[in-house]
mmCIF file of C-alpha atoms and ligand atoms in Angstrom:
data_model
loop_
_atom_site.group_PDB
_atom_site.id
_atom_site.type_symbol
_atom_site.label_atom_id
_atom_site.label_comp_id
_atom_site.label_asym_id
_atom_site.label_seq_id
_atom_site.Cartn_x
_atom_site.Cartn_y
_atom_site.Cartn_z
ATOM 1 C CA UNK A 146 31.886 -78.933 -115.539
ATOM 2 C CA UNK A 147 31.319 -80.693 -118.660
ATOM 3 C CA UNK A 148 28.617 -83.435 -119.002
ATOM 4 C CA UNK A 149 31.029 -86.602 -118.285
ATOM 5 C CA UNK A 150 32.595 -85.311 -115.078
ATOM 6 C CA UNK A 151 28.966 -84.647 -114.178
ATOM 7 C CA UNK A 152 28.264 -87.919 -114.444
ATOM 8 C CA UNK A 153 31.129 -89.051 -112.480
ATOM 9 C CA UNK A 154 30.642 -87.036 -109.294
ATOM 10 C CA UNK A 155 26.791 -88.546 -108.950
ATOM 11 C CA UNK A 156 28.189 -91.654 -109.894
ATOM 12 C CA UNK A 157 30.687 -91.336 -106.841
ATOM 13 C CA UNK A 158 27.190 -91.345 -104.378
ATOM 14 C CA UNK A 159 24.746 -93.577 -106.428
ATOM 15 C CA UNK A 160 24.872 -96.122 -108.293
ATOM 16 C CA UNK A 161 22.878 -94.688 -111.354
ATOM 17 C CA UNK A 162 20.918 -96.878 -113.358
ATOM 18 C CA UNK A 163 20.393 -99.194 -109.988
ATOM 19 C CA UNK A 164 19.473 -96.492 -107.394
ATOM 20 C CA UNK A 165 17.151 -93.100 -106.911
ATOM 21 C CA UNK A 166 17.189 -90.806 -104.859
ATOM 22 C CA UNK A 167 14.336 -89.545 -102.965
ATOM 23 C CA UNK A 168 13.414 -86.634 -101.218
ATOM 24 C CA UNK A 169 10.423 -85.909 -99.191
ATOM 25 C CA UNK A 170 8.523 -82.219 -98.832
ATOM 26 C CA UNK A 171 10.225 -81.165 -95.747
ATOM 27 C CA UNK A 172 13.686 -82.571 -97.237
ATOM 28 C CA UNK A 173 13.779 -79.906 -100.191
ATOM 29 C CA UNK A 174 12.353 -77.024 -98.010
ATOM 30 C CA UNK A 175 14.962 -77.493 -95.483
ATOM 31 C CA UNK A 176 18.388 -78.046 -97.631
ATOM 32 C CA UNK A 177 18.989 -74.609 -97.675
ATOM 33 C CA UNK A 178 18.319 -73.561 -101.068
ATOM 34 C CA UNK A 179 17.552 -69.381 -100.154
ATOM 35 C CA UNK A 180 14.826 -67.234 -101.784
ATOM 36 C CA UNK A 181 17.885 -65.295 -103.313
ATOM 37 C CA UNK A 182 18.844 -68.626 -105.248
ATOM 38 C CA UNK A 183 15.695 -69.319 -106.133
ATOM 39 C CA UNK A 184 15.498 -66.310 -107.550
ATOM 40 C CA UNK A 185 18.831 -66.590 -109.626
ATOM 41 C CA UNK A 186 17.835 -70.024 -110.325
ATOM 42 C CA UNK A 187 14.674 -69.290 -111.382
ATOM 43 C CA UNK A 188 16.015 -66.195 -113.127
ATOM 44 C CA UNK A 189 18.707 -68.132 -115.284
ATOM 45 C CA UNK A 190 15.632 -70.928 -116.421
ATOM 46 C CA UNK A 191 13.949 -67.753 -117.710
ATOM 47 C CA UNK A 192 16.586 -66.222 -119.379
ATOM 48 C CA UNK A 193 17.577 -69.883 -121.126
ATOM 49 C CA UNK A 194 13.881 -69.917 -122.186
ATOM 50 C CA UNK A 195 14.037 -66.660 -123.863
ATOM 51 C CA UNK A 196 17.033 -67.092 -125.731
ATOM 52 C CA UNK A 197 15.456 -70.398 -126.850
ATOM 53 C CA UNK A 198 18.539 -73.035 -124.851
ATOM 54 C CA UNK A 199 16.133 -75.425 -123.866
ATOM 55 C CA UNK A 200 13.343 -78.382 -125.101
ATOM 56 C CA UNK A 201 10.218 -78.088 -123.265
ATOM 57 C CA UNK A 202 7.299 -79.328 -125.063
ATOM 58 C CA UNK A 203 3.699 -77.593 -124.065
ATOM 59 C CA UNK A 204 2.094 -79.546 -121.296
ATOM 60 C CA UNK A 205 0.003 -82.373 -121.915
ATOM 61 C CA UNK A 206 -2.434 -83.321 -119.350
ATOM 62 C CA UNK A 207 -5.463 -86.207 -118.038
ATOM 63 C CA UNK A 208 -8.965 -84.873 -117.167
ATOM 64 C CA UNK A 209 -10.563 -87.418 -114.905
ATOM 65 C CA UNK A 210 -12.881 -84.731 -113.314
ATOM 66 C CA UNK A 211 -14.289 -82.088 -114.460
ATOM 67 C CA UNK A 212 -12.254 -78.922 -113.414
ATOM 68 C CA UNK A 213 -9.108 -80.978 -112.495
ATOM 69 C CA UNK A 214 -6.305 -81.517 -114.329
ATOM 70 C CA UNK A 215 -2.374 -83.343 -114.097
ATOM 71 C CA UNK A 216 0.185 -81.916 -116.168
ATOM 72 C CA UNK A 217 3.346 -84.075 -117.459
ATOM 73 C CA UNK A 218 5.637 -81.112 -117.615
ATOM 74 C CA UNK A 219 9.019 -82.084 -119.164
ATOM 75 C CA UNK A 220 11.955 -79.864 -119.498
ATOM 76 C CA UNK A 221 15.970 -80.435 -120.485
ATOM 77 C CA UNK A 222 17.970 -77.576 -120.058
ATOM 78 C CA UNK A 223 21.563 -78.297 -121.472
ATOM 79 C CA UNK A 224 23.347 -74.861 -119.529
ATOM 80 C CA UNK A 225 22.490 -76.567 -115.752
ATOM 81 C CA UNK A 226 22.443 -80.373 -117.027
ATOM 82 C CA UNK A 227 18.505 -79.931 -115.946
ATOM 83 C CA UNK A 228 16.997 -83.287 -117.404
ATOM 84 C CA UNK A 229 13.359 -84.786 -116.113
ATOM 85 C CA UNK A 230 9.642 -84.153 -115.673
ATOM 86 C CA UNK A 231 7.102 -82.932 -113.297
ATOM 87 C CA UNK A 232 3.945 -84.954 -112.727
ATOM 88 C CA UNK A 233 1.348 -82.275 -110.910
ATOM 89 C CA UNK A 234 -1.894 -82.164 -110.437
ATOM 90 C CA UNK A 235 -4.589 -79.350 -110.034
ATOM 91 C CA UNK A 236 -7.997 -79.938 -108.119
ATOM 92 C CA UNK A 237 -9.245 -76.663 -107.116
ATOM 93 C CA UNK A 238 -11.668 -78.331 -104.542
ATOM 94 C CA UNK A 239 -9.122 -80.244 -102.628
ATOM 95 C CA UNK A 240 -8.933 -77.557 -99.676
ATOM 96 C CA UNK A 241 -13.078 -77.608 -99.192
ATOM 97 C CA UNK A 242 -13.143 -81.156 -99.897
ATOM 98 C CA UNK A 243 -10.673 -82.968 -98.307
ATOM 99 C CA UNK A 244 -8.682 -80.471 -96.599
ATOM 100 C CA UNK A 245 -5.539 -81.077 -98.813
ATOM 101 C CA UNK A 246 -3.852 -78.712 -101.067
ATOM 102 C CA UNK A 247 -4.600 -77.896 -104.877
ATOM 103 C CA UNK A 248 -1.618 -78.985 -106.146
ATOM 104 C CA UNK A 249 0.692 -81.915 -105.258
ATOM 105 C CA UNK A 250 3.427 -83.834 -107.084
ATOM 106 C CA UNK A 251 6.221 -85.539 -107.881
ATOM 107 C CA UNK A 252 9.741 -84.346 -110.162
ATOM 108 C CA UNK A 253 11.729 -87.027 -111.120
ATOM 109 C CA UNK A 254 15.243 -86.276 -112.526
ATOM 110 C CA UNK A 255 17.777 -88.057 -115.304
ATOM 111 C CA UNK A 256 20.827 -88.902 -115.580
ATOM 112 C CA UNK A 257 21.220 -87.580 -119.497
ATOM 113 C CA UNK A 258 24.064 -89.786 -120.573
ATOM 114 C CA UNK A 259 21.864 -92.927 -119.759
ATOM 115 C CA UNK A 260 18.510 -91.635 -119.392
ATOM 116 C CA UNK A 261 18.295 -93.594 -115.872
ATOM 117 C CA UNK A 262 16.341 -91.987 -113.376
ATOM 118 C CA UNK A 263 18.183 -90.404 -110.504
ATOM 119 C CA UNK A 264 15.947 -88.757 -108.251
ATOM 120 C CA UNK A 265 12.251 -88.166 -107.441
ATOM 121 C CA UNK A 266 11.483 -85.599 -105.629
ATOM 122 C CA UNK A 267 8.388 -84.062 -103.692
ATOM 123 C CA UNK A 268 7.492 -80.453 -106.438
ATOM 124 C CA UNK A 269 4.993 -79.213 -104.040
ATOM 125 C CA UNK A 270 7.582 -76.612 -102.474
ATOM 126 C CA UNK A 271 9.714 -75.879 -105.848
ATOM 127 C CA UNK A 272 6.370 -74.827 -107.269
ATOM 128 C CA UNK A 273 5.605 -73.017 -104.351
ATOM 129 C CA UNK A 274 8.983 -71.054 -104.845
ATOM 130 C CA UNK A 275 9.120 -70.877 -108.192
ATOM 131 C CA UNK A 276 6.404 -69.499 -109.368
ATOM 132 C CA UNK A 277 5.936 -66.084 -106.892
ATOM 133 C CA UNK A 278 10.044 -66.123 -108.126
ATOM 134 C CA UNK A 279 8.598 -65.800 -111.790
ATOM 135 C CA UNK A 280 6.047 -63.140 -111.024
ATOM 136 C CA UNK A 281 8.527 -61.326 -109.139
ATOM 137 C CA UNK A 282 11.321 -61.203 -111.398
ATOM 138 C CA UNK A 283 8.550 -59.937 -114.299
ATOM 139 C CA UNK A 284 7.738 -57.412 -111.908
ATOM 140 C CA UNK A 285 11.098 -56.042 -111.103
ATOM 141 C CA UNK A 286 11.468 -56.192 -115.349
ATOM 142 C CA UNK A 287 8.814 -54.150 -115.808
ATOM 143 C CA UNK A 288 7.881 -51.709 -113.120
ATOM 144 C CA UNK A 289 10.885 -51.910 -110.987
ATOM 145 C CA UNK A 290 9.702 -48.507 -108.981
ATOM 146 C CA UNK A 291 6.658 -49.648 -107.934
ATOM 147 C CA UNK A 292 5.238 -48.521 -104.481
ATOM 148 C CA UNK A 293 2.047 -50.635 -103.804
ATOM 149 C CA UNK A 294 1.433 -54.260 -104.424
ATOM 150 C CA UNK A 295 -1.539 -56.327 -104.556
ATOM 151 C CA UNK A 296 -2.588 -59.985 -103.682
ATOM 152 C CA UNK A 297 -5.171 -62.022 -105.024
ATOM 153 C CA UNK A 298 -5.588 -65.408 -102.988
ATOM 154 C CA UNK A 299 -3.176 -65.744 -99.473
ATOM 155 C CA UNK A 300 -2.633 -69.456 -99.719
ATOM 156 C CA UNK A 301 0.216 -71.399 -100.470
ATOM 157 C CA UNK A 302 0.684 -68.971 -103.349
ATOM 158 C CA UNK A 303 0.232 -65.773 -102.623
ATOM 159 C CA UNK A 304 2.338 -66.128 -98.843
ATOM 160 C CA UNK A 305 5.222 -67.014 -101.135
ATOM 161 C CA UNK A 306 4.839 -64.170 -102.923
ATOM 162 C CA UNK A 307 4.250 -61.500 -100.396
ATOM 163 C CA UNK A 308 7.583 -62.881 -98.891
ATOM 164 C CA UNK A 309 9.316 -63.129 -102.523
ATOM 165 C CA UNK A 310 8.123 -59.378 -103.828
ATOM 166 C CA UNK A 311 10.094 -57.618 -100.830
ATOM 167 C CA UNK A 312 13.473 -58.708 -101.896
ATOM 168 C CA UNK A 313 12.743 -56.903 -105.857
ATOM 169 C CA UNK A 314 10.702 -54.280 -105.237
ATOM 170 C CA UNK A 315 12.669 -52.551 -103.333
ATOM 171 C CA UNK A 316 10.702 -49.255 -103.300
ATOM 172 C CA UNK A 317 7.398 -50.856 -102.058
ATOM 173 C CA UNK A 318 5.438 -49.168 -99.047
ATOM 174 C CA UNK A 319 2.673 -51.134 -99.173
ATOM 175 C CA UNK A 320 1.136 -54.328 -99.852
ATOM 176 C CA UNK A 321 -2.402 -55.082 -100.163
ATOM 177 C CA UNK A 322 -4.052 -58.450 -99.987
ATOM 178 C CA UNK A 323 -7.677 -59.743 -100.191
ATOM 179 C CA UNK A 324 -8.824 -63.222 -100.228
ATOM 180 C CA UNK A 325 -12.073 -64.238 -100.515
ATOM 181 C CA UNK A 326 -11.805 -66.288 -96.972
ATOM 182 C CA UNK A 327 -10.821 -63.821 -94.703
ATOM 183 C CA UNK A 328 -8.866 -65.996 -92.437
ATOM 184 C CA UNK A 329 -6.766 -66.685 -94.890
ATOM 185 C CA UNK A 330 -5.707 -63.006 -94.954
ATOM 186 C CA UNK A 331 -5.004 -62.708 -91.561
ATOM 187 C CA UNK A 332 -2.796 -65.558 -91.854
ATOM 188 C CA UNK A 333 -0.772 -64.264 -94.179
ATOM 189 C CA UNK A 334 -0.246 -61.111 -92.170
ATOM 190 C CA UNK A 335 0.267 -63.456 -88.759
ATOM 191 C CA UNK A 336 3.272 -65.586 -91.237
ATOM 192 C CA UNK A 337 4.551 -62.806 -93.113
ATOM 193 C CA UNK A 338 4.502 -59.655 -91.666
ATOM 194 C CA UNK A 339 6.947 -60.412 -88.731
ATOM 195 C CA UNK A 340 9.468 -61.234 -91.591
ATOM 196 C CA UNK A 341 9.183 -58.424 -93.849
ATOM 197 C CA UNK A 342 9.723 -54.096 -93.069
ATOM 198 C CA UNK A 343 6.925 -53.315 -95.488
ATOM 199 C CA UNK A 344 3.318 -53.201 -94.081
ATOM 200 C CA UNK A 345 0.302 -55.558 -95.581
ATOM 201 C CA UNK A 346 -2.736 -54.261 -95.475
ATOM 202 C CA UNK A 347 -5.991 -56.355 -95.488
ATOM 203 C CA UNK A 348 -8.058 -54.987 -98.319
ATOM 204 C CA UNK A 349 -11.707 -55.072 -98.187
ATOM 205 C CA UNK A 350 -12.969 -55.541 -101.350
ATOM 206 C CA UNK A 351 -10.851 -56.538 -104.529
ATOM 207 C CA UNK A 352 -11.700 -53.049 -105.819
ATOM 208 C CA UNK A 353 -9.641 -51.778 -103.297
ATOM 209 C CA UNK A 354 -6.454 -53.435 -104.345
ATOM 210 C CA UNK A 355 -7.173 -52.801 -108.203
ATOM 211 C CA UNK A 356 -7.815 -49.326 -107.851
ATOM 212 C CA UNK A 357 -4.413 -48.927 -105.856
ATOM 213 C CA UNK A 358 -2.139 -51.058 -106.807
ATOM 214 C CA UNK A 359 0.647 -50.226 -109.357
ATOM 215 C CA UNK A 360 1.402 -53.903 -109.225
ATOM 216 C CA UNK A 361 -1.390 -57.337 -109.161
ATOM 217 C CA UNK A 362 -1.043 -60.284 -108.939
ATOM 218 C CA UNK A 363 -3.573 -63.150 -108.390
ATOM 219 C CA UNK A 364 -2.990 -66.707 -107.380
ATOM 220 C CA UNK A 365 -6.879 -68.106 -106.328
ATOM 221 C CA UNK A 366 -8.341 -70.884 -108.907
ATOM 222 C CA UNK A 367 -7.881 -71.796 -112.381
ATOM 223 C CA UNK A 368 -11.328 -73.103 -114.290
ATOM 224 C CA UNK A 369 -12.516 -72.338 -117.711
ATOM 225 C CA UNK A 370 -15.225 -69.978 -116.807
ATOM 226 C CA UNK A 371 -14.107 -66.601 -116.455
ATOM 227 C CA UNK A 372 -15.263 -65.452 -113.143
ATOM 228 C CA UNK A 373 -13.808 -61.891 -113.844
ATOM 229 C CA UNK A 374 -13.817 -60.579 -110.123
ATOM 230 C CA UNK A 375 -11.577 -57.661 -110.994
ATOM 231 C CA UNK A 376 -13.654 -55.325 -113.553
ATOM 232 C CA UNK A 377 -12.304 -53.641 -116.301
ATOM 233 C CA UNK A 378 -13.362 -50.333 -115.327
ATOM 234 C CA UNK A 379 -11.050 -50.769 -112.262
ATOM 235 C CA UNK A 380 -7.916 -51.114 -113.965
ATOM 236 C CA UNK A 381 -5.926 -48.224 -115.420
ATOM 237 C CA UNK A 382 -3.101 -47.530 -117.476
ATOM 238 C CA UNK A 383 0.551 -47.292 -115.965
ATOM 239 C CA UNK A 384 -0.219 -50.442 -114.198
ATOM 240 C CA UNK A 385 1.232 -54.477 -114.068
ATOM 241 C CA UNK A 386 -0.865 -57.141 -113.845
ATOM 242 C CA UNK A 387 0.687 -60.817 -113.195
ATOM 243 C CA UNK A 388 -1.832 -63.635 -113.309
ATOM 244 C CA UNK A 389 -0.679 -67.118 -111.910
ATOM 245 C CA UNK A 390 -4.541 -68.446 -112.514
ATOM 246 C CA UNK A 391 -4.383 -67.754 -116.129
ATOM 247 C CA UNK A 392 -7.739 -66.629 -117.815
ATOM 248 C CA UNK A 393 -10.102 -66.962 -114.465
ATOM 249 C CA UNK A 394 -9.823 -63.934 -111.805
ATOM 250 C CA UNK A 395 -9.727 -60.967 -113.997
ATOM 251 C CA UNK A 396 -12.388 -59.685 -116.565
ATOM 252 C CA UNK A 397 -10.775 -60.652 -119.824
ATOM 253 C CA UNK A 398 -11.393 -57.401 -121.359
ATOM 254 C CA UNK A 399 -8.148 -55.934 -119.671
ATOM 255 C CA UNK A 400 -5.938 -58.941 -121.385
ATOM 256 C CA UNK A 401 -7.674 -57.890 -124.663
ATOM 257 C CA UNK A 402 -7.192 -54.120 -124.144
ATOM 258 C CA UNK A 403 -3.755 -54.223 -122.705
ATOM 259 C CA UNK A 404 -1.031 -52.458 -124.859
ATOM 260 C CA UNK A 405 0.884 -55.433 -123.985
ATOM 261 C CA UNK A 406 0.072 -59.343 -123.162
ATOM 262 C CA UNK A 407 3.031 -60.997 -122.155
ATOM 263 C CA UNK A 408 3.223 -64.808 -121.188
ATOM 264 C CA UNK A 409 5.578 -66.999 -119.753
ATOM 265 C CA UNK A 410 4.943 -70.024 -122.671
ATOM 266 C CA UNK A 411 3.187 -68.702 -126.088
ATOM 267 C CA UNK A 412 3.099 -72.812 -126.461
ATOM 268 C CA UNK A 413 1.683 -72.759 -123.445
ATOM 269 C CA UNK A 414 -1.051 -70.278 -123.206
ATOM 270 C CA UNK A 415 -2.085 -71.703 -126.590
ATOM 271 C CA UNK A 416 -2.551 -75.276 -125.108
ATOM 272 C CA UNK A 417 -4.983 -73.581 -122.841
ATOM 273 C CA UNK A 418 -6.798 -71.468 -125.005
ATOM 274 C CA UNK A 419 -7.184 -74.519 -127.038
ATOM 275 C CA UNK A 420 -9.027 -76.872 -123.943
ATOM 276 C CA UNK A 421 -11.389 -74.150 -123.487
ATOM 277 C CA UNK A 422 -9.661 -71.514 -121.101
ATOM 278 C CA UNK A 423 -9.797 -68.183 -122.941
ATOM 279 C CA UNK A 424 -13.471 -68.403 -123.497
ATOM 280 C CA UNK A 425 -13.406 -65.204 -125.180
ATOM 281 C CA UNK A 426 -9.926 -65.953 -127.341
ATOM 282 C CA UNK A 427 -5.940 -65.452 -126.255
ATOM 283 C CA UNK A 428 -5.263 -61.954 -126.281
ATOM 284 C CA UNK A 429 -2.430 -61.236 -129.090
ATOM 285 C CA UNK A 430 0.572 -62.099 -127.510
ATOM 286 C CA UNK A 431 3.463 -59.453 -127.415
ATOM 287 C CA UNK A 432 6.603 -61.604 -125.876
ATOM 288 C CA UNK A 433 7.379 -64.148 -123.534
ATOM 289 C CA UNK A 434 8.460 -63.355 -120.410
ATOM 290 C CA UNK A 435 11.951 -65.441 -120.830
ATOM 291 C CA UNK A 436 12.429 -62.909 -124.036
ATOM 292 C CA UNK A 437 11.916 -59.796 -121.725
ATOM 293 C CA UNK A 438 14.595 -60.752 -118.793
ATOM 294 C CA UNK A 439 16.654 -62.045 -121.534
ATOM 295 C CA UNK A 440 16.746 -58.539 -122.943
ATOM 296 C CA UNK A 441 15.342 -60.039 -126.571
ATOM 297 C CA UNK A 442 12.197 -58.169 -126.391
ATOM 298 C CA UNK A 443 10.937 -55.010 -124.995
ATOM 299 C CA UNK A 444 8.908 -55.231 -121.691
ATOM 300 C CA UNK A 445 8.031 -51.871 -120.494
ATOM 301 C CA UNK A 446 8.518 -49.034 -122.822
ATOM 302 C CA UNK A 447 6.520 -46.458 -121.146
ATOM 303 C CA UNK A 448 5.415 -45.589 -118.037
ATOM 304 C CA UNK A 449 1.197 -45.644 -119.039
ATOM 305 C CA UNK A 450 1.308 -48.817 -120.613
ATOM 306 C CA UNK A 451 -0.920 -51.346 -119.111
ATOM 307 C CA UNK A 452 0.685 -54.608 -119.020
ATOM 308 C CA UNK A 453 -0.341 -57.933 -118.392
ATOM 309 C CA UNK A 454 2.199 -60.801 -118.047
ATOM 310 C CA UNK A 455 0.450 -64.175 -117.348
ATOM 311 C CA UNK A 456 2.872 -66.925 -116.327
ATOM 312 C CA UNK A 457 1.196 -70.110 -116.312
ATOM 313 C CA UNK A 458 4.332 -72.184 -115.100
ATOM 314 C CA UNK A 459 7.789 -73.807 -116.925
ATOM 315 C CA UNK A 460 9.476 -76.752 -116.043
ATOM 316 C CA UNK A 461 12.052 -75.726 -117.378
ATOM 317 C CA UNK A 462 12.317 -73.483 -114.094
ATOM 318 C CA UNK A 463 11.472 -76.684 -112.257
ATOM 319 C CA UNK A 464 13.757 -78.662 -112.928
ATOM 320 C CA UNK A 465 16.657 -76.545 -112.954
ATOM 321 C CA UNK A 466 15.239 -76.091 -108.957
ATOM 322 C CA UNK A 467 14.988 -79.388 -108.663
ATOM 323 C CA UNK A 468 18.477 -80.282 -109.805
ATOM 324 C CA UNK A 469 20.173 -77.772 -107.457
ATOM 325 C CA UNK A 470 18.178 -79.476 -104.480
ATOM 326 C CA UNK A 471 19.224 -82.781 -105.468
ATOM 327 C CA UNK A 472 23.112 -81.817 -105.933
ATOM 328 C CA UNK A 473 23.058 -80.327 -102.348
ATOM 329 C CA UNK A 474 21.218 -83.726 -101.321
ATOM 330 C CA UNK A 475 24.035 -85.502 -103.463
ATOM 331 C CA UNK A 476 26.685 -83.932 -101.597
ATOM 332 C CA UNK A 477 25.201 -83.970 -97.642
ATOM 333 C CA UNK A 478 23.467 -87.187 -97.686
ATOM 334 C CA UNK A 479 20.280 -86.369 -98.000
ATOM 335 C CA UNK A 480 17.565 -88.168 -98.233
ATOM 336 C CA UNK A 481 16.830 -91.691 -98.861
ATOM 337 C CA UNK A 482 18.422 -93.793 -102.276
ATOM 338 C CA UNK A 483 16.105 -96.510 -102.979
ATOM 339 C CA UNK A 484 16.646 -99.274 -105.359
ATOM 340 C CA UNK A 485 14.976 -98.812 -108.785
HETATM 341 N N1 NAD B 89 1.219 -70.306 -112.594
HETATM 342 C C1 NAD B 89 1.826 -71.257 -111.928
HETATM 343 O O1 NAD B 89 2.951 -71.610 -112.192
HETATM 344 C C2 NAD B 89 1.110 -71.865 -110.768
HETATM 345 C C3 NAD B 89 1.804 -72.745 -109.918
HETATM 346 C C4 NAD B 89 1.129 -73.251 -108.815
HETATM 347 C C5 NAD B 89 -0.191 -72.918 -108.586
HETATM 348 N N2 NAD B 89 -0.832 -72.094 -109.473
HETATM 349 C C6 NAD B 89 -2.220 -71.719 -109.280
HETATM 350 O O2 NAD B 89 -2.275 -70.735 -108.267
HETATM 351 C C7 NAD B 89 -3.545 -70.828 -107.635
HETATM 352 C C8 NAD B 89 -3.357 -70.824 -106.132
HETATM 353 O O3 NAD B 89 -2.615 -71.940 -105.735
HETATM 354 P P1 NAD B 89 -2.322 -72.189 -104.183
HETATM 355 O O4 NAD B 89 -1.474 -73.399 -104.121
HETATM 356 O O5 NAD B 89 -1.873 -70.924 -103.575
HETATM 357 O O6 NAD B 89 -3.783 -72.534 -103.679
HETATM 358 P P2 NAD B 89 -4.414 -72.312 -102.225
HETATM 359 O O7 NAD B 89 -5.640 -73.133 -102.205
HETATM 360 O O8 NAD B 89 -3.376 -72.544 -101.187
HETATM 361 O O9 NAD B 89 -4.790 -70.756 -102.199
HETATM 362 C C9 NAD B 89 -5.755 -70.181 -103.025
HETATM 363 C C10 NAD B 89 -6.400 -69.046 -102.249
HETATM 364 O O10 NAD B 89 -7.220 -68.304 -103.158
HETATM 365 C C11 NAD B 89 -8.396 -67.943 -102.459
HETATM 366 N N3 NAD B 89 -9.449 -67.655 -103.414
HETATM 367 C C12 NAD B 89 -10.175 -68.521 -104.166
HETATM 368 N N4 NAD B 89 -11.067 -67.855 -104.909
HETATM 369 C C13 NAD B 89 -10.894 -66.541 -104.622
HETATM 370 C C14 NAD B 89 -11.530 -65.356 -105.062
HETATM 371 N N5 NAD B 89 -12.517 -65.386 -105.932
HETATM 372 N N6 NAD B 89 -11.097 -64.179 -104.563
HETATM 373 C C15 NAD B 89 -10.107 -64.137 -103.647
HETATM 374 N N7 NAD B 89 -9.491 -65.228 -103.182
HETATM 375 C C16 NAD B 89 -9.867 -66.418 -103.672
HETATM 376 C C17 NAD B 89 -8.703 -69.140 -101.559
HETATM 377 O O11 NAD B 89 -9.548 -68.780 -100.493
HETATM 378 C C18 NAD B 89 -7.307 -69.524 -101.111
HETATM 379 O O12 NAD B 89 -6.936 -68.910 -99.899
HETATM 380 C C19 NAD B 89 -4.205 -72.080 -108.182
HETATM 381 O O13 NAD B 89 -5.090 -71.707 -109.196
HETATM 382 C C20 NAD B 89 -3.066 -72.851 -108.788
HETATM 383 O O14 NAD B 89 -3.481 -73.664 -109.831
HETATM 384 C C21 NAD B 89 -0.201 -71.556 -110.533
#
């Protein structure tokens, strides 16, 4: 459908330029966008990020706190007529302190012809989707046999991601968790393990996972210090390491030492390293993750290499998400349209 008879069909349900549309948390979660299409969707925003189809500028953020941070994350991508911006916001105390989440926000999609706004749109459970879909895909890229899993951090996070890494790596027998608040381990198993054939185990220590584990991922807290809780020494070759908190779980030695470094944004990662997150310097970076499911650069080319793939989070994969919710929205009157 070209970009004109786009237009037309949202034109046919709201008047653009004079009306929004707005959808609520539970709204999103519940229009029936699957893990499978997240994972296609999320799969095609990586794969027009590696072969370089999009504009997405590196976030830029506000500090008001120390360790907080909001991110204005635009993104167009011209293949899924994917125009707008998430507004999100990271305060790593907000569980202990106020008993909300990290992260909450807002997407708001465009019209691209007019550049009126044409949706906003709770991001709290696209980003929740998204982002275990990006580890997961970059797992089944590079170590697509793998038998044992590990995860760092059973919040929002790493549930999503338990549930997510079932449906790529197919050959899993086990998955290992640890959090450092162990009720938020057994709550994971009480969610997850109904839904899923493979068993979790509760690990005891995060030793435990790193020495087992062909595949890690961590999703806890990201601050500038380095609070490397996995040690180098426990990491060995052959294995894949997928960081969603950037520079602060793992001992940054293994980044350094890795034979490769792959990231989801080199823009990205750089914009972080400059605000003071790699205290001890970005690792060299050997591809983007986009560039490896797009088949432009190598991920894995032997089984001993120790990888690392940090993926920090695109909007590009956002609001491609975001636009399939609102077209299902669109088309079952969903939601509420609101004058501008
Ligand atoms: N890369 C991305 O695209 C992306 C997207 C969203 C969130 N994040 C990041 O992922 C992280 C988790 O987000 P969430 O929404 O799941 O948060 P959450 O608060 O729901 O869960 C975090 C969990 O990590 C645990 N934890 C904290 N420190 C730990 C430690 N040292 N060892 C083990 N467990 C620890 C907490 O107890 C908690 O259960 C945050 O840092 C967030 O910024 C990244």
């Amino acid at each position: 459908m070209d970009i004109n008879q786009d237009r037309e069909n949202i034109s046919k349900k709201l008047d653009i330029g004079k009306e929004i549309l707005y959808l609520t948390k539970t709204e999103c979660q519940n229009i029936g966008v699957t893990y499978e299409k997240i994972l296609e969707l999320t799969n095609d925003a990586l794969v027009a990020h590696g072969k370089k189809e999009y504009e997405m500028p590196a976030k830029i953020g506000v500090h008001p706190l120390e360790e907080v941070f909001f991110h204005a994350m635009p993104a167009y991508v011209p293949s899924k007529k994917a125009v707008g911006m998430k507004w999100i916001e990271c305060y790593p105390n907000n569980p202990k302190k106020f008993s909300l989440p990290q992260t909450t926000g807002l997407l708001i999609l465009n019209d691209i012809l007019s550049g009126c706004p044409i949706a906003i749109m709770d991001c709290a459970w696209i980003t929740a989707m998204r982002t275990p879909a990006v580890t997961v895909l970059a797992a089944a890229a590079l170590h697509p046999d793998a038998e044992t899993f590990g995860m760092f951090g059973c919040g929002v996070q790493g549930i999503e991601h338990v549930r997510f890494v079932v449906k790529r790596l197919k050959k899993l027998k086990k998955i290992y968790i640890y959090d450092v608040v162990e009720a938020a381990s057994d709550n994971l198993i009480m969610l997850v393990q109904p839904e899923i054939q493979v068993e979790i185990v509760k690990g005891k220590k995060p030793q435990e996972l790193a020495e087992k584990c062909e595949v890690l991922s961590s999703a806890t807290i990201i601050i500038k210090e380095t609070l490397s809780v996995v040690k180098d020494e426990w990491v060995s070759k052959g294995q894949t390491i997928l960081p969603c908190d950037l520079n602060t779980f793992w001992d940054p030695k293994i980044s350094k030492r890795a034979d490769k470094y792959i990231v989801d944004s080199k823009e990205e990662h750089e914009l972080f390293d400059r605000m003071g997150y790699f205290p001890d310097g970005l690792p060299r970076i050997a591809a983007e993750t986009g560039e490896v499911l797009a088949g432009v650069k190598a991920g894995r080319t032997n089984k001993d290499e120790l990888i690392v793939c940090s993926n920090i989070g695109m909007s590009v994969c956002d609001v491609i998400v975001g636009r399939e919710i609102f077209d299902i929205a669109l088309n079952n009157n969903i939601g509420k349209i609101l004058p501008l």
